[in-house]
Coordinates of C-alpha atoms and ligand atoms in Angstrom, one line a residue:
X1257 CA 109.8 102.8 242.2
X1258 CA 106.4 101.3 241.8
X1259 CA 104.4 101.1 245.1
X1260 CA 104.1 97.3 245.0
X1261 CA 107.8 96.8 245.1
X1262 CA 108.1 97.9 248.7
X1263 CA 107.7 95.0 251.1
X1264 CA 106.3 92.8 248.4
X1265 CA 108.5 89.8 248.8
X1266 CA 105.7 87.3 248.5
X1267 CA 104.0 88.9 245.5
X1268 CA 106.4 87.4 243.0
X1269 CA 105.8 84.0 244.7
X1270 CA 102.4 84.1 243.1
X1271 CA 103.8 83.6 239.6
X1272 CA 106.9 81.6 240.5
X1273 CA 107.9 78.4 242.2
X1274 CA 110.2 79.0 245.1
X1275 CA 113.3 77.9 243.2
X1276 CA 112.0 77.9 239.6
X1277 CA 111.2 80.4 236.9
X1278 CA 107.9 82.2 236.1
X1279 CA 105.0 79.7 235.8
X1280 CA 103.4 79.0 232.5
X1281 CA 100.1 80.7 233.2
X1282 CA 101.8 83.9 234.3
X1283 CA 104.1 83.8 231.2
X1284 CA 101.1 83.3 229.0
X1285 CA 99.3 86.3 230.5
X1286 CA 102.2 88.6 230.4
X1287 CA 103.2 87.4 227.0
X1288 CA 99.8 88.0 225.5
X1289 CA 99.7 91.5 227.1
X1290 CA 103.2 92.2 225.7
X1291 CA 102.4 91.1 222.2
X1292 CA 99.3 93.4 222.3
X1293 CA 101.5 96.2 223.5
X1294 CA 104.1 95.6 220.8
X1295 CA 101.5 95.3 218.0
X1296 CA 100.1 98.8 219.1
X1297 CA 103.6 100.1 219.4
X1298 CA 104.7 99.1 215.9
X1299 CA 101.5 100.5 214.4
X1300 CA 101.4 103.7 216.3
X1301 CA 105.0 104.6 217.1
X1302 CA 104.1 108.1 215.9
X1303 CA 102.4 108.9 219.2
X1304 CA 105.9 109.0 220.8
X1305 CA 108.4 111.8 220.1
X1306 CA 111.0 110.2 217.9
X1307 CA 113.9 111.8 219.7
X1308 CA 113.7 111.3 223.5
X1309 CA 112.9 114.5 225.4
X1310 CA 114.6 113.3 228.5
X1311 CA 117.3 115.5 230.1
X1312 CA 120.6 113.6 230.9
X1313 CA 120.2 111.5 234.1
X1314 CA 116.4 111.3 234.1
X1315 CA 116.3 107.5 233.8
X1316 CA 119.2 106.9 236.2
X1317 CA 117.7 109.2 238.8
X1318 CA 114.3 107.5 238.6
X1319 CA 115.8 104.1 239.4
X1320 CA 116.8 102.8 242.9
X1321 CA 120.6 102.8 243.5
X1322 CA 120.7 99.2 244.5
X1323 CA 119.0 96.0 243.3
X1324 CA 115.8 94.7 244.9
X1325 CA 116.2 92.0 247.6
X1326 CA 112.7 90.6 246.9
X1327 CA 111.4 89.7 243.5
X1328 CA 108.3 91.4 242.0
X1329 CA 105.8 90.2 239.5
X1330 CA 106.3 91.1 235.8
X1331 CA 103.4 93.6 235.9
X1332 CA 105.4 95.9 238.2
X1333 CA 108.5 95.7 235.9
X1334 CA 106.4 96.5 232.9
X1335 CA 104.7 99.5 234.5
X1336 CA 108.1 100.9 235.2
X1337 CA 109.2 100.1 231.7
X1338 CA 106.4 102.4 230.5
X1339 CA 106.8 105.0 233.2
X1340 CA 110.6 105.3 233.5
X1341 CA 112.2 103.6 230.5
X1342 CA 110.1 104.5 227.6
X1343 CA 110.4 108.3 227.9
X1344 CA 114.2 107.8 227.7
X1345 CA 113.9 105.9 224.4
X1346 CA 114.7 107.4 221.1
X1347 CA 112.4 105.6 218.7
X1348 CA 114.5 104.1 215.9
X1349 CA 111.4 102.1 215.0
X1350 CA 109.6 105.3 214.1
X1351 CA 108.7 106.3 210.5
X1352 CA 109.9 109.9 211.2
X1353 CA 113.4 108.6 212.1
X1354 CA 115.6 110.1 209.4
X1355 CA 118.9 110.5 211.3
X1356 CA 122.2 108.6 210.8
X1357 CA 121.0 105.6 208.8
X1358 CA 117.3 104.9 209.5
X1359 CA 116.8 101.2 210.3
X1360 CA 113.8 98.9 211.0
X1361 CA 113.0 96.1 213.4
X1362 CA 110.3 94.8 211.2
X1363 CA 107.5 92.7 212.8
X1364 CA 108.6 89.3 211.5
X1365 CA 112.1 89.9 212.8
X1366 CA 110.7 91.0 216.2
X1367 CA 108.8 87.8 216.5
X1368 CA 111.9 85.8 215.5
X1369 CA 113.9 87.6 218.2
X1370 CA 111.3 86.5 220.7
X1371 CA 111.8 82.9 219.6
X1372 CA 115.5 83.2 219.7
X1373 CA 115.4 84.6 223.2
X1374 CA 113.2 81.6 224.2
X1375 CA 115.6 79.1 222.7
X1376 CA 118.6 80.8 224.2
X1377 CA 120.9 79.0 221.9
X1378 CA 124.6 79.4 222.0
X1379 CA 126.0 78.3 218.7
X1380 CA 129.7 78.1 219.3
X1381 CA 129.9 74.5 218.0
X1382 CA 127.8 72.8 215.4
X1383 CA 126.5 70.4 218.0
X1384 CA 125.6 73.1 220.4
X1385 CA 122.8 73.8 217.9
X1386 CA 123.0 72.4 214.5
X1387 CA 120.1 74.5 213.3
X1388 CA 121.8 77.7 214.2
X1389 CA 125.0 76.8 212.3
X1390 CA 123.2 75.5 209.3
X1391 CA 120.5 78.2 209.1
X1392 CA 123.3 80.8 209.2
X1393 CA 124.9 79.2 206.2
X1394 CA 121.6 79.0 204.3
X1395 CA 120.4 82.5 205.0
X1396 CA 123.8 84.0 204.1
X1397 CA 123.8 82.0 200.9
X1398 CA 120.4 83.5 200.1
X1399 CA 121.6 87.0 200.8
X1400 CA 124.8 86.4 198.8
X1401 CA 122.6 85.4 195.8
X1402 CA 120.4 88.4 196.2
X1403 CA 123.5 90.6 196.2
X1404 CA 124.9 88.8 193.1
X1405 CA 128.1 87.9 194.9
X1406 CA 130.0 84.7 193.9
X1407 CA 129.6 81.5 195.8
X1408 CA 133.3 81.5 196.6
X1409 CA 132.4 84.0 199.4
X1410 CA 131.8 82.1 202.6
X1411 CA 129.6 84.0 205.1
X1412 CA 129.5 84.4 208.8
X1413 CA 127.2 86.6 211.0
X1414 CA 128.7 89.0 213.5
X1415 CA 126.9 91.6 215.6
X1416 CA 128.1 94.8 213.7
X1417 CA 130.0 96.0 210.7
X1418 CA 132.7 97.3 213.1
X1419 CA 133.4 93.7 214.2
X1420 CA 133.1 92.4 210.6
X1421 CA 135.7 94.9 209.4
X1422 CA 137.9 94.1 212.4
X1423 CA 137.9 90.4 211.3
X1424 CA 138.6 91.4 207.7
X1425 CA 141.7 93.3 208.8
X1426 CA 142.7 90.6 211.2
X1427 CA 142.7 88.1 208.3
X1428 CA 144.7 90.6 206.2
X1429 CA 147.2 91.0 209.0
X1430 CA 147.4 87.2 209.4
X1431 CA 148.2 86.9 205.6
X1432 CA 150.7 89.7 205.4
X1433 CA 152.7 89.3 208.6
X1434 CA 154.3 85.9 209.0
X1435 CA 154.0 84.5 212.5
X1436 CA 151.7 87.3 213.8
X1437 CA 149.5 84.8 215.5
X1438 CA 152.3 83.4 217.6
X1439 CA 154.7 86.3 217.9
X1440 CA 152.5 89.3 217.6
X1441 CA 153.9 92.6 216.3
X1442 CA 155.7 94.2 219.2
X1443 CA 159.5 94.1 219.4
X1444 CA 159.9 92.5 216.0
X1445 CA 162.6 94.1 213.8
X1446 CA 161.6 91.8 210.9
X1447 CA 158.2 93.6 210.7
X1448 CA 158.4 97.1 209.5
X1449 CA 155.6 99.7 209.5
X1450 CA 152.3 98.5 208.1
X1451 CA 149.6 100.5 206.3
X1452 CA 145.9 100.2 205.7
X1453 CA 144.3 102.5 203.0
X1454 CA 140.8 103.9 203.1
X1455 CA 139.2 107.0 201.7
X1456 CA 138.9 110.1 203.9
X1457 CA 135.2 109.3 203.9
X1458 CA 135.6 105.8 205.4
X1459 CA 133.8 104.8 208.6
X1460 CA 135.5 105.3 211.9
X1461 CA 135.2 101.5 212.6
X1462 CA 138.2 101.1 210.3
X1463 CA 140.2 103.4 212.5
X1464 CA 139.1 101.4 215.6
X1465 CA 140.0 98.1 213.9
X1466 CA 143.5 99.3 213.2
X1467 CA 143.9 100.5 216.8
X1468 CA 142.6 97.2 218.1
X1469 CA 144.9 95.1 215.9
X1470 CA 148.0 96.8 217.3
X1471 CA 148.9 98.6 214.1
X1472 CA 148.5 102.0 215.7
X1473 CA 146.2 104.7 214.3
X1474 CA 149.1 106.2 212.2
X1475 CA 148.9 103.0 210.1
X1476 CA 145.7 104.3 208.5
X1477 CA 146.3 106.2 205.3
X1478 CA 143.4 108.4 204.4
X1479 CA 143.3 108.5 200.6
X1480 CA 141.8 111.7 199.2
X1481 CA 138.3 111.6 197.6
X1482 CA 137.1 113.4 194.5
X1483 CA 134.4 116.1 194.5
X1484 CA 131.7 113.5 194.8
X1485 CA 133.4 112.0 197.9
X1486 CA 134.7 108.8 196.2
X1487 CA 138.2 107.5 196.7
X1488 CA 140.6 108.5 193.9
X1489 CA 142.3 105.4 192.6
X1490 CA 145.3 107.4 191.3
X1491 CA 145.8 108.8 194.8
X1492 CA 145.6 105.3 196.2
X1493 CA 148.3 104.1 193.7
X1494 CA 150.5 107.0 194.6
X1495 CA 150.1 106.5 198.3
X1496 CA 151.1 102.8 198.0
X1497 CA 154.1 103.6 195.8
X1498 CA 155.3 106.2 198.3
X1499 CA 154.9 103.8 201.2
X1500 CA 156.7 101.0 199.5
X1501 CA 159.5 103.4 198.6
X1502 CA 159.7 104.3 202.3
X1503 CA 159.8 100.7 203.6
X1504 CA 156.1 100.5 204.6
X1505 CA 154.2 97.3 203.9
X1506 CA 150.7 97.8 202.5
X1507 CA 148.4 95.5 204.5
X1508 CA 144.9 96.2 203.1
X1509 CA 142.7 98.6 201.2
X1510 CA 139.2 99.3 202.5
X1511 CA 136.7 100.5 199.8
X1512 CA 133.4 101.8 200.9
X1513 CA 130.1 101.3 199.0
X1514 CA 127.8 103.8 200.6
X1515 CA 129.9 106.1 202.8
X1516 CA 128.4 107.2 206.1
X1517 CA 128.3 110.9 205.4
X1518 CA 127.0 111.0 201.8
X1519 CA 126.6 107.4 200.7
X1520 CA 129.2 107.9 198.0
X1521 CA 130.5 104.7 196.3
X1522 CA 134.3 104.2 195.9
X1523 CA 135.3 102.9 192.4
X1524 CA 135.7 99.3 193.6
X1525 CA 136.8 97.9 190.1
X1526 CA 139.8 100.2 189.7
X1527 CA 140.7 99.8 193.4
X1528 CA 140.5 96.0 192.9
X1529 CA 142.9 96.3 189.9
X1530 CA 145.4 98.1 192.2
X1531 CA 145.0 95.5 194.9
X1532 CA 145.5 92.7 192.4
X1533 CA 148.7 94.3 191.0
X1534 CA 150.1 95.0 194.4
X1535 CA 148.9 91.8 196.1
X1536 CA 147.0 93.7 198.8
X1537 CA 143.9 92.5 200.7
X1538 CA 140.7 94.3 199.5
X1539 CA 137.9 94.7 202.0
X1540 CA 134.6 96.3 201.0
X1541 CA 132.5 98.0 203.6
X1542 CA 129.0 98.1 202.1
X1543 CA 127.3 98.2 205.5
X1544 CA 124.4 100.4 204.4
X1545 CA 124.3 100.5 200.6
X1546 CA 125.1 96.8 199.7
X1547 CA 121.5 95.9 199.7
X1548 CA 120.8 98.4 196.9
X1549 CA 122.1 95.7 194.6
X1550 CA 118.7 94.1 194.9
X1551 CA 117.0 97.0 193.1
X1552 CA 117.3 97.0 189.3
X1553 CA 118.2 100.7 188.9
X1554 CA 121.1 100.4 191.4
X1555 CA 122.1 96.8 190.6
X1556 CA 125.5 97.9 189.5
X1557 CA 126.4 99.2 193.0
X1558 CA 128.5 96.2 193.8
X1559 CA 130.4 96.1 190.5
X1560 CA 133.9 94.9 191.2
X1561 CA 133.0 93.6 194.7
X1562 CA 133.3 90.0 193.4
X1563 CA 137.0 90.6 193.4
X1564 CA 137.2 91.7 197.0
X1565 CA 138.8 89.4 199.6
X1566 CA 136.2 90.3 202.1
X1567 CA 132.9 92.2 202.2
X1568 CA 130.4 93.3 204.8
X1569 CA 126.8 94.3 204.6
X1570 CA 124.4 95.0 207.5
X1571 CA 120.9 93.5 207.3
X1572 CA 120.3 95.5 210.4
X1573 CA 120.8 98.7 208.5
X1574 CA 118.6 98.8 205.4
X1575 CA 117.2 95.2 205.3
X1576 CA 114.6 95.6 208.0
X1577 CA 116.3 93.1 210.4
X1578 CA 116.2 94.0 214.1
X1579 CA 119.5 95.2 215.4
X1580 CA 122.0 93.6 215.5
X1581 CA 123.0 91.5 212.5
X1582 CA 126.0 92.1 210.2
X1583 CA 126.8 89.7 207.3
X1584 CA 130.5 89.2 206.7
X1585 CA 131.7 87.4 203.6
X1586 CA 135.2 86.3 202.9
X1587 CA 136.9 84.5 200.0
X1588 CA 139.6 83.1 202.4
X1589 CA 137.7 82.2 205.5
X1590 CA 140.4 79.6 206.2
X1591 CA 142.8 82.5 206.7
X1592 CA 140.5 83.8 209.3
X1593 CA 140.2 80.3 210.8
X1594 CA 144.0 80.0 210.8
X1595 CA 144.1 83.4 212.6
X1596 CA 141.7 82.5 215.3
X1597 CA 140.7 78.8 215.7
X1598 CA 141.9 77.5 219.1
X1599 CA 140.0 74.6 220.6
X1600 CA 140.4 73.8 224.2
X1601 CA 140.0 70.2 225.3
X1602 CA 136.5 70.7 226.7
X1603 CA 135.3 72.0 223.3
X1604 CA 136.9 69.2 221.2
X1605 CA 134.1 67.4 219.3
X1606 CA 133.9 64.0 217.8
X1607 CA 131.6 64.4 214.9
X1608 CA 131.8 61.6 212.4
X1609 CA 131.6 64.0 209.5
X1610 CA 133.3 67.4 209.2
X1611 CA 131.2 70.2 210.5
X1612 CA 131.6 73.9 210.7
X1613 CA 132.1 75.3 214.2
X1614 CA 131.3 79.0 214.2
X1615 CA 133.6 79.7 217.1
X1616 CA 136.5 79.1 214.7
X1617 CA 135.6 82.1 212.5
X1618 CA 136.5 84.9 214.9
X1619 CA 137.2 86.3 218.3
X1620 CA 134.1 85.4 220.2
X1621 CA 133.2 82.0 221.5
X1622 CA 129.5 82.4 222.2
X1623 CA 127.2 83.4 219.5
X1624 CA 123.5 84.2 219.4
X1625 CA 121.0 82.5 217.0
X1626 CA 120.9 85.6 214.8
X1627 CA 120.1 84.0 211.5
X1628 CA 116.6 83.2 212.7
X1629 CA 115.5 86.8 212.3
X1630 CA 117.2 87.2 208.9
X1631 CA 115.5 84.0 207.7
X1632 CA 112.2 85.4 208.9
X1633 CA 112.7 88.8 207.2
X1634 CA 113.9 87.3 203.8
X1635 CA 110.9 84.9 203.8
X1636 CA 108.3 87.3 205.1
X1637 CA 109.0 90.1 202.6
X1638 CA 110.4 88.0 199.8
X1639 CA 113.0 89.4 197.4
X1640 CA 110.2 91.3 195.6
X1641 CA 108.9 92.9 198.8
X1642 CA 112.4 94.0 199.8
X1643 CA 113.2 95.3 196.4
X1644 CA 110.0 97.3 196.2
X1645 CA 110.6 98.9 199.6
X1646 CA 114.2 99.8 198.9
X1647 CA 113.1 101.3 195.6
X1648 CA 110.4 103.3 197.3
X1649 CA 112.9 104.7 199.9
X1650 CA 115.1 105.8 197.0
X1651 CA 112.1 107.4 195.3
X1652 CA 111.3 109.3 198.5
X1653 CA 114.9 110.5 198.8
X1654 CA 114.9 111.7 195.2
X1655 CA 111.6 113.5 195.8
X1656 CA 113.0 115.3 198.8
X1657 CA 116.1 116.1 196.9
X1658 CA 114.0 117.7 194.1
X1659 CA 112.3 119.9 196.7
X1660 CA 115.7 121.0 198.0
X1661 CA 116.8 121.7 194.4
X1662 CA 113.7 123.7 193.6
X1663 CA 113.9 125.8 196.8
X1664 CA 115.6 129.1 196.9
X1665 CA 116.1 128.7 200.7
X1666 CA 118.0 125.4 200.6
X1667 CA 120.8 123.8 198.7
X1668 CA 121.9 120.2 198.2
X1669 CA 125.5 119.4 199.0
X1670 CA 126.0 115.9 197.6
X1671 CA 124.6 113.5 195.0
X1672 CA 121.8 111.2 196.1
X1673 CA 122.7 107.7 194.8
X1674 CA 120.4 105.9 197.3
X1675 CA 118.1 107.1 200.1
X1676 CA 120.2 109.8 201.9
X1677 CA 120.0 113.5 201.1
X1678 CA 122.7 116.0 202.2
X1679 CA 121.6 119.6 202.2
X1680 CA 121.6 122.8 204.1
X1681 CA 119.5 125.9 204.5
X1682 CA 120.9 129.2 203.3
X1683 CA 121.0 132.4 205.3
X1684 CA 118.6 135.1 204.3
X1685 CA 119.8 136.8 201.2
X1686 CA 122.2 134.1 200.1
X1687 CA 120.3 132.5 197.2
X1688 CA 121.1 129.0 196.3
X1689 CA 123.7 129.0 193.6
X1690 CA 122.8 126.2 191.1
X1691 CA 126.5 125.8 190.4
X1692 CA 127.3 124.6 193.9
X1693 CA 125.1 121.5 193.8
X1694 CA 124.1 120.1 190.4
X1695 CA 120.8 118.3 190.2
X1696 CA 122.3 115.1 189.0
X1697 CA 125.3 115.0 191.1
X1698 CA 128.0 117.6 191.4
X1699 CA 128.6 119.0 194.8
X1700 CA 131.1 121.6 193.9
X1701 CA 133.9 122.6 196.2
X1702 CA 134.2 126.0 194.7
X1703 CA 135.2 128.4 197.4
X1704 CA 136.0 132.1 197.6
X1705 CA 135.7 134.8 200.3
X1706 CA 132.0 135.4 199.7
X1707 CA 131.3 131.7 200.1
X1708 CA 133.3 131.6 203.3
X1709 CA 131.1 134.3 204.8
X1710 CA 128.0 132.4 203.7
X1711 CA 129.4 129.2 205.2
X1712 CA 130.0 130.7 208.6
X1713 CA 126.5 132.1 208.7
X1714 CA 125.0 128.9 207.3
X1715 CA 126.7 126.7 209.9
X1716 CA 125.0 128.6 212.8
X1717 CA 121.7 128.7 211.0
X1718 CA 121.6 125.0 210.2
X1719 CA 122.7 124.0 213.7
X1720 CA 119.7 125.9 215.1
X1721 CA 117.4 124.7 212.4
X1722 CA 118.1 121.0 213.0
X1723 CA 117.7 121.5 216.8
X1724 CA 114.3 123.3 216.2
X1725 CA 113.1 120.6 213.8
X1726 CA 114.2 117.7 216.1
X1727 CA 112.6 119.4 219.1
X1728 CA 109.1 118.9 217.5
X1729 CA 109.4 115.2 218.2
X1730 CA 107.8 114.5 214.8
X1731 CA 111.0 113.7 212.9
X1732 CA 114.7 113.2 213.8
X1733 CA 117.5 114.3 211.4
X1734 CA 121.2 114.3 212.0
X1735 CA 124.1 116.1 210.5
X1736 CA 127.6 115.7 209.1
X1737 CA 130.3 118.0 207.8
X1738 CA 131.1 118.2 204.0
X1739 CA 134.0 120.3 202.9
X1740 CA 133.9 121.9 206.3
X1741 CA 130.2 122.9 206.0
X1742 CA 127.6 121.9 208.5
X1743 CA 125.3 119.6 206.5
X1744 CA 121.9 118.2 207.4
X1745 CA 121.2 114.6 206.4
X1746 CA 117.8 113.1 205.7
X1747 CA 118.2 109.3 205.6
X1748 CA 115.1 107.3 204.5
X1749 CA 115.2 103.7 205.5
X1750 CA 112.4 102.7 208.0
X1751 CA 110.0 100.1 206.6
X1752 CA 107.0 102.2 207.7
X1753 CA 108.1 105.5 206.3
X1754 CA 105.7 106.9 203.8
X1755 CA 105.7 110.0 201.6
X1756 CA 103.7 111.9 204.2
X1757 CA 106.5 111.6 206.7
X1758 CA 109.1 112.9 204.2
X1759 CA 106.7 115.7 203.3
X1760 CA 106.3 116.5 207.0
X1761 CA 110.1 116.7 207.4
X1762 CA 110.2 119.2 204.6
X1763 CA 107.3 121.3 206.0
X1764 CA 109.0 121.4 209.4
X1765 CA 112.3 122.5 207.9
X1766 CA 110.6 125.3 205.9
X1767 CA 108.5 126.4 208.9
X1768 CA 111.4 126.5 211.4
X1769 CA 113.7 128.2 208.9
X1770 CA 111.1 131.0 208.5
X1771 CA 110.9 131.4 212.2
X1772 CA 114.7 131.5 212.6
X1773 CA 115.3 134.0 209.7
Ligands
PLP2137 C1 126.9 102.1 209.8 C2 128.2 101.8 209.2 C3 129.2 101.1 209.9 C4 129.1 100.7 211.3 O1 128.1 99.8 211.5 P1 128.0 99.0 212.9 O2 127.2 97.8 212.5 O3 127.2 99.9 213.8 O4 129.3 98.7 213.4 C5 130.4 100.9 209.2 N1 130.6 101.3 207.9 C6 129.6 102.0 207.2 C7 129.9 102.4 205.8 C8 128.4 102.2 207.8 O5 127.5 102.9 207.2

């Protein structure tokens, strides 16, 4: 570790009272230096390789195995942050980050997080910080308006979409299974097998929620998708009918708006019809794509979602809000409160008027003041600023998709409804067949022996291609599998990503492909 840590027990004393915290002057000095560092970081993230070049264990091995006995000044900690920690960081706040779903910790949100850390509010009860409870209500009301969702949707902030969906399914379970709160599920002959339906493209968080809720992974029914990766409503109807005939109780349907692999959109309207007919809870997972409803040309993306029982969208995904912040909306928040509210004596409050206590809407007691950063983002960019940025990301994705479509060396493997492009390079000699990926949508599943041979060669080629491109440190792309084929994904979503970054990704793909072939 840094040289000044050894035998420096008195050094820290210079910026700290013996039994207190850092003194104000020291805080001011370190704080100013830190803000300068962050300002440079946000403006010049590109000087760092986007994907960490560290081998496994590098950070761990550079740190002492046991904690220090004597304190050190913050300078020493910061030097080690730069020397040891930073090389082990993959820079999500980098405009060349195109992997998974690109996210942004935009500057206004970073500043709000700094304030939130300073306040250190724990908003379990209204009185433990009225502002945190009420700002959460106001910002989620704003977001709901921006998305065009009805005001019958009550909102609450969780950390992630995984936890939002867990709560959605917990509420569905509470509604469907009498006495589940008290008697649980185990050893109950009156409760037969239960089922949750989601498309085969749904996010793994749904699987985990089902496991967590004691339903067992087998309770998840993967409904087949069409050739554009959208849930087939007829298949859903058939699966429900077959289950009912076999004595299985349908618990909930999860529709996805913006699936993780291809950003496909399940037909929520027809799915909502089925749920209404059958009396089944409908949860919509719009973690990534929900915000596209702000943009005129994709305004229809949430059609039918007003009929959902619950809905999740992640401002930490494509709304520039620093990780983590997931917005959960529910038309029956009282069902969730019935499932979870439990007030020990020491948390009983005596407010004269009725107030909302956020601890009642879920599993966790303590909650951070997350709405502060969402408030800062919504105000700092304004709806117009957000809309323009999202539209630009979609333009960049379409531009990239056009390059793929025009190229003889690459082919596109899925439609591009938002800001994610799924594609792959073709082995030498295997020309892109226009029939396999239509320009305006169709990813064909046409197979055949010749295609199988191309696919095997393409898998190896694309695995090596993505490794070579990521090793440059200039961009970071990730992959998925579509119809069994290794597929490269380019996800545009960082607030500082410009056309030149997308162009550079394309140049690198082209350059590395030539080298590999
Ligand atoms: C990213 C994503 C999730 C998981 O989000 P977390 O907030 O990390 O839990 C769930 N569903 C979809 C559709 C996603 O895109």
